[in-house]
Structure formats: C-alpha cells, structure tokens
Short mmCIF file of C-alpha atoms and ligand atoms in Angstrom, two decimals:
data_model
loop_
_atom_site.label_atom_id
_atom_site.label_comp_id
_atom_site.label_asym_id
_atom_site.label_seq_id
_atom_site.Cartn_x
_atom_site.Cartn_y
_atom_site.Cartn_z
CA MET A 1 77.88 41.43 79.43
CA ILE A 2 79.16 39.14 82.16
CA TYR A 3 77.29 40.15 85.28
CA LEU A 4 79.24 39.43 88.46
CA ASP A 5 77.60 42.03 90.68
CA ASN A 6 74.91 39.82 92.18
CA SER A 7 75.40 41.15 95.69
CA ALA A 8 74.22 44.52 94.41
CA THR A 9 71.18 42.97 92.78
CA THR A 10 70.18 39.92 90.74
CA ALA A 11 68.29 39.40 87.52
CA ILE A 12 64.63 38.72 88.14
CA ASP A 13 63.75 35.05 87.67
CA GLU A 14 61.25 34.41 84.85
CA GLU A 15 58.95 32.35 87.10
CA VAL A 16 58.99 35.17 89.64
CA LEU A 17 57.97 37.65 86.96
CA ASP A 18 55.23 35.33 85.65
CA ALA A 19 53.81 34.95 89.15
CA MET A 20 53.78 38.73 89.62
CA LEU A 21 52.12 39.78 86.37
CA PRO A 22 48.53 38.77 87.22
CA TRP A 23 48.74 40.97 90.33
CA LEU A 24 49.79 43.94 88.25
CA ARG A 25 47.02 43.34 85.70
CA GLY A 26 43.70 42.06 87.04
CA GLY A 27 44.58 41.53 90.69
CA TYR A 28 44.98 45.17 91.59
CA GLY A 29 42.85 45.13 94.71
CA ASN A 30 43.83 46.85 97.92
CA ALA A 31 44.34 44.11 100.49
CA SER A 32 42.67 46.28 103.14
CA SER A 33 39.40 46.48 101.15
CA ILE A 34 36.61 44.18 102.26
CA HIS A 35 35.20 43.43 98.79
CA THR A 36 36.18 40.38 96.76
CA VAL A 37 38.95 42.11 94.78
CA GLY A 38 40.55 43.27 98.01
CA ARG A 39 40.11 39.97 99.78
CA THR A 40 41.74 38.12 96.89
CA ALA A 41 44.81 40.30 97.31
CA ARG A 42 44.75 39.72 101.06
CA VAL A 43 44.73 35.95 100.57
CA ALA A 44 47.75 36.18 98.25
CA ILE A 45 49.69 38.31 100.75
CA GLU A 46 48.92 36.04 103.69
CA ASP A 47 49.86 32.99 101.65
CA ALA A 48 53.20 34.63 100.80
CA ARG A 49 53.72 35.61 104.42
CA ILE A 50 53.31 31.97 105.53
CA GLU A 51 55.87 30.72 103.02
CA ILE A 52 58.44 33.48 103.51
CA ALA A 53 58.18 33.28 107.31
CA ASP A 54 58.54 29.50 107.12
CA ALA A 55 61.76 29.88 105.11
CA MET A 56 63.30 31.64 108.12
CA GLY A 57 61.70 29.39 110.73
CA ALA A 58 59.29 32.09 111.88
CA HIS A 59 55.56 32.25 112.52
CA PRO A 60 53.72 34.30 109.87
CA ALA A 61 52.56 36.79 112.53
CA GLU A 62 56.23 37.52 113.23
CA LEU A 63 56.90 38.85 109.70
CA PHE A 64 55.89 42.18 108.25
CA PHE A 65 56.66 43.45 104.77
CA THR A 66 58.66 46.56 103.92
CA SER A 67 60.09 48.17 100.80
CA GLY A 68 63.39 46.29 101.20
CA GLY A 69 66.49 45.85 103.33
CA THR A 70 67.15 49.55 103.81
CA GLU A 71 63.71 50.22 105.23
CA SER A 72 63.83 47.05 107.33
CA ASN A 73 67.09 48.09 108.98
CA ASN A 74 66.02 51.71 109.49
CA THR A 75 62.71 50.62 110.94
CA VAL A 76 64.20 48.23 113.49
CA LEU A 77 66.83 50.66 114.76
CA LYS A 78 64.65 53.76 114.81
CA SER A 79 61.49 52.13 116.12
CA CYS A 80 63.32 50.36 118.96
CA VAL A 81 64.56 53.76 120.16
CA HIS A 82 61.83 56.20 119.19
CA GLU A 83 58.43 54.58 118.67
CA SER A 84 58.64 51.33 120.62
CA LEU A 85 60.77 52.89 123.40
CA LEU A 86 62.48 49.56 123.98
CA VAL A 87 66.10 50.68 124.23
CA ASN A 88 68.29 53.68 124.99
CA ARG A 89 71.54 52.25 123.66
CA VAL A 90 72.47 50.85 120.24
CA VAL A 91 75.54 48.75 119.43
CA VAL A 92 76.48 48.04 115.83
CA SER A 93 79.57 46.66 114.12
CA ALA A 94 81.91 48.79 112.02
CA ILE A 95 81.22 46.69 108.91
CA GLU A 96 77.44 47.07 108.80
CA HIS A 97 75.79 48.18 105.59
CA HIS A 98 75.12 51.91 105.52
CA ALA A 99 71.43 51.07 105.98
CA VAL A 100 72.40 50.24 109.60
CA LEU A 101 75.38 52.55 110.13
CA TYR A 102 73.66 55.73 109.00
CA PRO A 103 70.47 55.27 111.07
CA ALA A 104 72.76 54.51 114.03
CA GLU A 105 74.64 57.75 113.39
CA GLU A 106 71.33 59.60 113.12
CA LEU A 107 70.18 58.14 116.44
CA LYS A 108 73.46 59.28 117.99
CA ARG A 109 72.97 62.81 116.67
CA MET A 110 69.55 62.78 118.33
CA GLY A 111 70.98 61.76 121.70
CA THR A 112 71.03 57.95 121.82
CA GLU A 113 74.16 56.24 123.13
CA VAL A 114 75.70 54.41 120.16
CA HIS A 115 78.75 52.13 120.13
CA ILE A 116 80.56 50.79 117.09
CA LEU A 117 82.38 47.48 117.48
CA PRO A 118 85.56 46.68 115.53
CA THR A 119 86.28 43.45 113.65
CA ASN A 120 89.39 41.30 113.45
CA SER A 121 91.46 41.00 110.27
CA ASN A 122 89.08 38.32 108.94
CA GLY A 123 86.17 40.71 109.27
CA GLU A 124 84.64 38.96 112.27
CA VAL A 125 83.04 40.66 115.25
CA LEU A 126 84.26 39.01 118.44
CA SER A 127 81.90 38.01 121.24
CA GLN A 128 84.27 39.41 123.88
CA ALA A 129 83.84 42.90 122.43
CA LEU A 130 80.08 42.59 122.76
CA ALA A 131 79.88 41.18 126.27
CA PRO A 132 79.95 44.56 128.11
CA TYR A 133 76.66 45.54 126.43
CA ASN A 134 74.45 42.86 127.95
CA SER A 135 71.48 44.92 129.08
CA PRO A 136 67.75 44.72 128.26
CA THR A 137 67.71 48.35 127.15
CA THR A 138 70.39 47.78 124.50
CA LEU A 139 69.79 46.90 120.86
CA VAL A 140 72.65 45.07 119.16
CA SER A 141 72.67 45.04 115.36
CA ILE A 142 75.22 42.80 113.67
CA MET A 143 74.84 41.63 110.10
CA HIS A 144 74.56 37.95 109.26
CA ALA A 145 76.98 38.21 106.33
CA ASN A 146 78.82 41.13 104.88
CA ASN A 147 77.90 42.35 101.42
CA GLU A 148 81.47 43.28 100.42
CA THR A 149 83.51 40.36 101.71
CA GLY A 150 80.89 37.63 102.17
CA VAL A 151 82.11 36.97 105.73
CA ILE A 152 79.44 35.27 107.84
CA GLN A 153 79.22 36.25 111.51
CA ASN A 154 78.62 33.67 114.22
CA ILE A 155 75.33 35.27 115.19
CA SER A 156 74.27 32.66 117.75
CA ALA A 157 77.60 33.04 119.61
CA LEU A 158 77.31 36.83 119.51
CA ARG A 159 73.74 36.61 120.74
CA ASN A 160 74.87 34.36 123.60
CA ALA A 161 77.36 37.03 124.65
CA VAL A 162 74.45 39.43 125.29
CA PRO A 163 71.49 37.25 126.33
CA ASN A 164 69.61 40.16 127.91
CA ALA A 165 69.94 42.60 125.02
CA LEU A 166 67.64 42.88 122.01
CA PHE A 167 69.38 41.49 118.95
CA HIS A 168 68.90 42.41 115.28
CA THR A 169 70.65 40.91 112.30
CA ASP A 170 70.68 42.18 108.74
CA ALA A 171 70.22 38.95 106.76
CA VAL A 172 69.80 40.65 103.37
CA GLN A 173 72.81 38.83 101.91
CA THR A 174 72.10 35.44 103.51
CA PHE A 175 68.38 34.79 103.21
CA GLY A 176 67.99 32.28 100.37
CA LYS A 177 71.74 31.60 100.07
CA ILE A 178 72.54 29.82 103.33
CA PRO A 179 70.17 28.49 106.01
CA VAL A 180 68.61 31.32 108.03
CA ASP A 181 66.69 30.20 111.10
CA VAL A 182 65.57 32.83 113.58
CA THR A 183 65.48 30.33 116.45
CA GLN A 184 68.94 28.94 115.78
CA LEU A 185 70.34 32.43 115.39
CA GLY A 186 68.52 33.50 118.54
CA VAL A 187 67.61 36.92 117.19
CA ASP A 188 64.73 39.24 118.06
CA PHE A 189 64.72 41.06 114.72
CA LEU A 190 65.94 40.10 111.26
CA SER A 191 65.90 42.02 107.97
CA VAL A 192 65.50 40.48 104.50
CA SER A 193 65.15 41.69 100.91
CA ALA A 194 63.86 40.03 97.73
CA HIS A 195 66.05 41.49 94.99
CA LYS A 196 69.24 39.73 96.13
CA ILE A 197 67.66 36.35 95.34
CA HIS A 198 66.21 36.93 91.85
CA GLY A 199 63.09 38.55 93.28
CA PRO A 200 61.75 42.04 92.55
CA LYS A 201 63.25 45.26 93.87
CA GLY A 202 61.20 47.23 96.39
CA VAL A 203 60.10 44.51 98.79
CA GLY A 204 61.61 43.09 101.93
CA GLY A 205 60.59 42.12 105.40
CA VAL A 206 61.28 42.29 109.10
CA PHE A 207 61.02 39.40 111.54
CA VAL A 208 59.97 40.55 115.00
CA LYS A 209 60.02 37.86 117.65
CA LYS A 210 56.66 37.06 119.21
CA GLY A 211 56.00 39.00 122.40
CA ILE A 212 57.97 42.13 121.48
CA ASP A 213 55.84 45.26 121.60
CA PHE A 214 57.06 46.69 118.30
CA LYS A 215 55.45 49.89 117.03
CA ALA A 216 55.45 51.20 113.48
CA HIS A 217 58.19 53.59 112.50
CA GLN A 218 56.38 54.43 109.29
CA GLN A 219 52.96 55.65 110.34
CA GLY A 220 49.67 55.99 108.51
CA GLY A 221 47.22 53.14 107.94
CA GLY A 222 47.01 50.11 110.17
CA GLN A 223 48.52 47.70 107.65
CA GLU A 224 50.85 44.87 108.63
CA ARG A 225 49.24 44.60 112.07
CA ASN A 226 50.10 48.22 112.79
CA ARG A 227 53.79 47.60 112.21
CA ARG A 228 54.24 49.26 108.84
CA ALA A 229 51.76 51.65 107.30
CA GLY A 230 51.23 51.66 103.54
CA THR A 231 49.20 49.69 101.00
CA GLU A 232 50.93 46.35 100.50
CA PRO A 233 52.45 45.82 97.02
CA VAL A 234 50.80 42.48 96.25
CA ALA A 235 52.78 41.71 93.08
CA LEU A 236 56.11 42.36 94.79
CA ILE A 237 55.19 40.25 97.79
CA VAL A 238 54.09 37.37 95.56
CA GLY A 239 57.35 37.76 93.63
CA PHE A 240 59.28 37.56 96.89
CA GLN A 241 57.40 34.37 97.75
CA VAL A 242 58.33 32.64 94.50
CA ALA A 243 61.92 33.90 94.71
CA ILE A 244 62.45 32.46 98.19
CA ARG A 245 60.67 29.23 97.23
CA LYS A 246 63.08 28.70 94.33
CA ALA A 247 66.07 29.73 96.43
CA MET A 248 65.18 27.28 99.20
CA LEU A 249 64.47 24.41 96.83
CA GLY A 250 67.84 24.83 95.14
CA LEU A 251 69.80 25.98 98.19
CA LYS A 252 72.31 23.14 98.45
CA GLU A 253 72.81 22.79 94.73
CA SER A 254 73.29 26.55 94.17
CA HIS A 255 75.64 26.74 97.13
CA ALA A 256 77.86 23.96 95.76
CA HIS A 257 77.76 25.46 92.25
CA MET A 258 78.79 28.91 93.41
CA VAL A 259 81.53 27.63 95.74
CA LYS A 260 83.01 25.65 92.86
CA LEU A 261 83.00 28.68 90.58
CA ARG A 262 84.33 30.99 93.24
CA THR A 263 87.22 28.61 93.90
CA LEU A 264 87.97 28.54 90.19
CA LEU A 265 87.85 32.34 90.05
CA GLU A 266 90.21 32.64 93.00
CA ASP A 267 92.62 30.12 91.46
CA LEU A 268 92.67 31.95 88.13
CA LEU A 269 93.10 35.38 89.68
CA THR A 270 95.86 34.35 92.08
CA SER A 271 97.80 32.49 89.42
CA ASN A 272 97.51 35.26 86.80
CA ILE A 273 97.79 38.47 88.81
CA PRO A 274 100.94 39.12 90.81
CA ASP A 275 100.53 40.94 94.14
CA ILE A 276 96.84 40.24 94.43
CA ARG A 277 95.36 39.97 97.90
CA ILE A 278 92.26 37.89 98.65
CA ASN A 279 90.11 39.61 101.25
CA THR A 280 87.43 36.93 101.52
CA PRO A 281 88.76 34.17 103.80
CA SER A 282 87.31 31.58 101.43
CA ARG A 283 90.26 29.18 101.78
CA ILE A 284 91.02 29.40 105.49
CA HIS A 285 87.38 29.48 106.64
CA PRO A 286 85.11 28.47 103.75
CA GLU A 287 82.26 27.75 106.18
CA LYS A 288 82.46 31.35 107.38
CA THR A 289 81.88 32.88 103.94
CA LEU A 290 78.96 33.20 101.60
CA PRO A 291 79.35 30.96 98.56
CA ASN A 292 79.09 33.75 96.02
CA ILE A 293 81.42 36.61 97.04
CA LEU A 294 85.12 37.04 96.35
CA ASN A 295 86.70 40.34 97.35
CA VAL A 296 90.22 41.10 96.15
CA SER A 297 92.64 43.99 96.38
CA PHE A 298 96.21 44.63 95.32
CA ILE A 299 99.46 45.03 97.26
CA ASP A 300 100.49 47.91 94.95
CA ALA A 301 97.14 49.60 95.48
CA GLU A 302 98.79 53.04 95.68
CA GLN A 303 99.43 52.70 91.94
CA LEU A 304 95.92 51.56 91.05
CA ASP A 305 92.77 53.62 90.87
CA GLY A 306 89.80 51.62 92.16
CA GLU A 307 87.31 53.39 89.94
CA SER A 308 89.44 52.80 86.83
CA LEU A 309 89.59 49.10 87.62
CA ILE A 310 85.80 48.82 87.70
CA GLN A 311 85.32 51.11 84.68
CA ASN A 312 87.90 49.31 82.55
CA MET A 313 86.36 45.97 83.36
CA ASP A 314 82.97 47.36 82.43
CA VAL A 315 84.30 48.56 79.08
CA MET A 316 85.60 45.04 78.49
CA GLY A 317 82.21 43.54 79.32
CA VAL A 318 82.42 42.52 82.97
CA ALA A 319 80.18 44.13 85.60
CA VAL A 320 81.75 44.04 89.07
CA SER A 321 81.89 46.54 91.87
CA ASN A 322 83.69 47.55 95.01
CA GLY A 323 82.34 48.66 98.34
CA SER A 324 83.71 52.15 98.26
CA ALA A 325 81.09 54.83 98.33
CA CYS A 326 81.49 57.80 96.07
CA VAL A 327 81.06 60.92 98.19
CA SER A 328 80.98 64.34 96.48
CA GLY A 329 82.70 62.98 93.40
CA SER A 330 85.62 61.47 95.28
CA GLN A 331 85.89 57.80 96.03
CA GLN A 332 86.05 56.83 99.68
CA PRO A 333 87.83 53.70 100.90
CA SER A 334 85.56 50.83 101.85
CA HIS A 335 84.74 51.08 105.56
CA VAL A 336 84.57 47.28 105.67
CA LEU A 337 88.10 46.71 104.37
CA VAL A 338 89.47 49.54 106.54
CA SER A 339 87.92 47.83 109.56
CA MET A 340 89.77 44.63 108.59
CA GLY A 341 93.05 46.56 108.72
CA LEU A 342 93.66 47.23 105.02
CA SER A 343 95.28 50.50 104.04
CA ASN A 344 93.14 53.29 102.58
CA ALA A 345 94.66 52.68 99.16
CA GLU A 346 93.92 48.95 99.26
CA SER A 347 90.43 49.64 100.53
CA LYS A 348 89.78 51.89 97.55
CA ALA A 349 91.25 49.68 94.85
CA ALA A 350 89.29 46.55 95.70
CA ILE A 351 87.07 44.46 93.47
CA ARG A 352 84.07 42.49 94.60
CA PHE A 353 83.07 39.62 92.35
CA SER A 354 79.64 38.30 93.28
CA LEU A 355 78.19 35.26 91.58
CA ALA A 356 74.68 33.91 91.21
CA ARG A 357 73.23 30.45 90.70
CA THR A 358 73.00 31.38 87.02
CA THR A 359 76.73 32.19 86.67
CA THR A 360 78.64 29.81 84.40
CA LYS A 361 82.19 28.51 84.29
CA GLU A 362 82.68 30.42 81.02
CA ASN A 363 81.61 33.65 82.76
CA VAL A 364 84.18 33.14 85.49
CA VAL A 365 87.03 32.22 83.16
CA ALA A 366 86.35 35.24 80.92
CA ALA A 367 86.04 37.58 83.93
CA ALA A 368 89.35 36.38 85.37
CA THR A 369 91.12 36.86 82.02
CA ILE A 370 89.71 40.36 81.62
CA CYS A 371 90.58 41.30 85.19
CA SER A 372 94.20 40.17 84.69
CA GLU A 373 94.39 42.20 81.51
CA VAL A 374 92.93 45.34 83.11
CA VAL A 375 95.27 45.18 86.12
CA ARG A 376 98.27 44.59 83.87
CA LYS A 377 97.38 47.59 81.65
CA LEU A 378 96.77 49.91 84.60
CA ARG A 379 100.09 48.86 86.14
CA VAL A 380 101.93 49.60 82.90
CA ALA A 381 100.13 52.94 82.53
CA THR A 382 101.03 54.10 86.05
CA ARG A 383 104.67 53.02 85.65
CA ASN A 384 105.06 55.15 82.50
N1 PLP B 401 71.85 45.27 103.89
C1 PLP B 401 72.77 44.65 103.15
C2 PLP B 401 73.77 43.76 103.81
C3 PLP B 401 72.79 44.84 101.76
O1 PLP B 401 73.71 44.21 101.03
C4 PLP B 401 71.82 45.68 101.18
C5 PLP B 401 71.84 45.94 99.72
O2 PLP B 401 72.86 46.16 99.13
C6 PLP B 401 70.88 46.30 102.01
C7 PLP B 401 70.92 46.07 103.36
C8 PLP B 401 69.82 47.18 101.43
O3 PLP B 401 68.80 46.40 100.87
P1 PLP B 401 67.77 46.99 99.81
O4 PLP B 401 68.54 47.23 98.55
O5 PLP B 401 66.72 45.95 99.68
O6 PLP B 401 67.24 48.26 100.39
#
C-alpha cells in the first residue's frame, strides 16, 4: 500500500513507540500522586512540556495537554465564551477544520455572535475582511495551514489587522512541518496535535499566552494547572515529545524532500491527466503552502464521482483522500474548495495527496501512474 494520506494521520515513528512503551508498562503512575511512582510520571510530563513548548517558542507554563487537535480547538472557542467569559463574539474563516467550524456553529446556536470570513480563490483569508472585528471581546480563529489544500495563512498580518482581539490559530497541520513560533505569529492561543507528525493519536496541546485568565472547559480534577481536567496520558505525552523532537531536528531536510516529491507528483499528474486542475497554489506561491499537500480536481468533474476516484485508487493500492465529508450516506462538496470558488462538482471530485518525510520517489511515481489510470477508466466508463 502506498500511503499518501499523511494529513489525515501518519505512521507512528519507531523511536516514538519505543519511548512510549516503558510508560505503558512499568511507569503507570498517576502524575497527580505524591508517591514515587506518581512523581516519576510527573517529571516525564513536565520534561515533555518544556520541550514541546520550546518547539513553538512558548514557556512551558503556557502549554497544556489535551486529547488532540479537536479538543484543543473546541476548548479554546468554548472556554473563551462560556467558562473564561473573555469574549462575546467569535470570528472564524470559512475554511476552518470542522473542529473549529462546528463549535462556532454551536456557540451561535447558544446565542453568541459568530461571523464567518470568506477566502480568495487561493484560499487565503484577507486582512481587510478581518479589520472590522478589532475588539477585545472578540475571538478570532484562523487556521495556520489548511488540511485540504495546504495553504498557509499569513497569521501575523491577520493578527495585526485586529490587535485588540484575542487570536487563536489551529496549527495542527503546521507544527513540526514548518516553523511555528507563537511570538512571531502574535497569537494568544494555538492548537497542536501529535499524530500528524508520526506521534501517537489521542494527544495534543493548547498554547495560552501568559496573562490570559483561561478557565477549563473540561472540568473535574485540577490537572494541567486547572486548565484541563483528566489524568494525563504519560505515554502519549512522551510520544508527542519524541515526535516533535524528531520533526524539529529534521525540519529543513524533510521540508526540502517533500517539496521535491510534491513537485514531481504535480509534474506527473499535469502531464498525464488532461483537464486536471491544481488547487494547491504550489507553483505560484510555494512559500504559502505546506510542503506535503497537493490537492487536485478535474474540469470535467460533473462526469467523475469523487468517492469512486478514492475507492478505485485504494483498490489499486494507493491511499489518498478528499476533504468532502460524507453526511447521511451522501458525499458533500468540500467546504474549503467551495470557499475558493470551485463548483460543487469539482469540490466533490477532488483528491488530496499528502506526503510524509518517509514518502519515496517510487511511491509518488506509482501513485501518479495509478491516478492517471483511474481517471482515464472513470472517464471512459461515464462516456459509455
Ligand atoms: N485541525 C486540523 C487542521 C486538522 O487537520 C485536524 C485533523 O485532521 C484537526 C484539527 C483535528 O485533530 P485531531 O485529529 O488531533 O483531533
């Protein structure tokens, strides 16, 4: 199987797994316990916190652990409105992950003023659109890079458009792939997740800028300095630490490797598939895209079924995906591509290729050949 769905999740790194195992075997202590077994776990967690916080330019006290990106995003949005009582208005972009869009919709249903900002045809949120929301009782949430297209937002410019507002960014797709620095970005909150960078599933974190009176959304014990109740999963946190360490050490090298392979993939697809459309602006604005994502659709999308594309590629040994959610058995167009101005048909029949540092040239060449073959067959089938 050629796995090119690394934006959905990545294979766990062997060193990550090795680092985790002792904490699943002997090191099972509860980090809140005051005996030696508990304190050993506490030391491991605090050590991980220092390293993970450092990787985003934060102080360890500014980072608390969660169960992943979904919880991190939900927690920031909901706590800012409900528990922390910091804001009464929320502004998000139309291309956010559903882990931001759905909590925003929920807040709206419960009475909060919510605004959704459009993007341009490159998938960028424009600072001008944000400027009217510059108030200290507004939370702005705009993702660092999009999980379907790989488009990176200019977060520091967007932040500068609303200097008085609170600013959150979902950095789940960027942390460990491009530099993420909370000071440079100028954000108040930032969400991360381990399983996108060869770490374990079920662990993530939230950066909360020093001085913000942030109260737990998930309540119970007083863990994570009263910011997130629940016994900390030591093994997962240690796994996250090793995953980010490896990602940071190899950042430049992995970036260059993936860009090279993505360019090759794009070349092969565009030269072998007529009427293909590249939705990731990787050529025009390479610096504005993640190194590992290439999103494509097809001009004759009306004739192509998005689900069949993915399924046929799977049958032929290539795992890819699209951003369209399947609701009640019927496939919905990707809200991200629709926001960029693509038709509903094109937004349904899209393919997202997402590479990892472990992807090889052979993987990419084989995937491009299989994709060409699948599209050709589906086109012939619909013509007959
Ligand atoms: N935000 C973005 C941009 C994502 O791509 C994802 C995962 O697909 C999430 C949030 C959710 O993260 P997790 O799977 O850790 O809950």
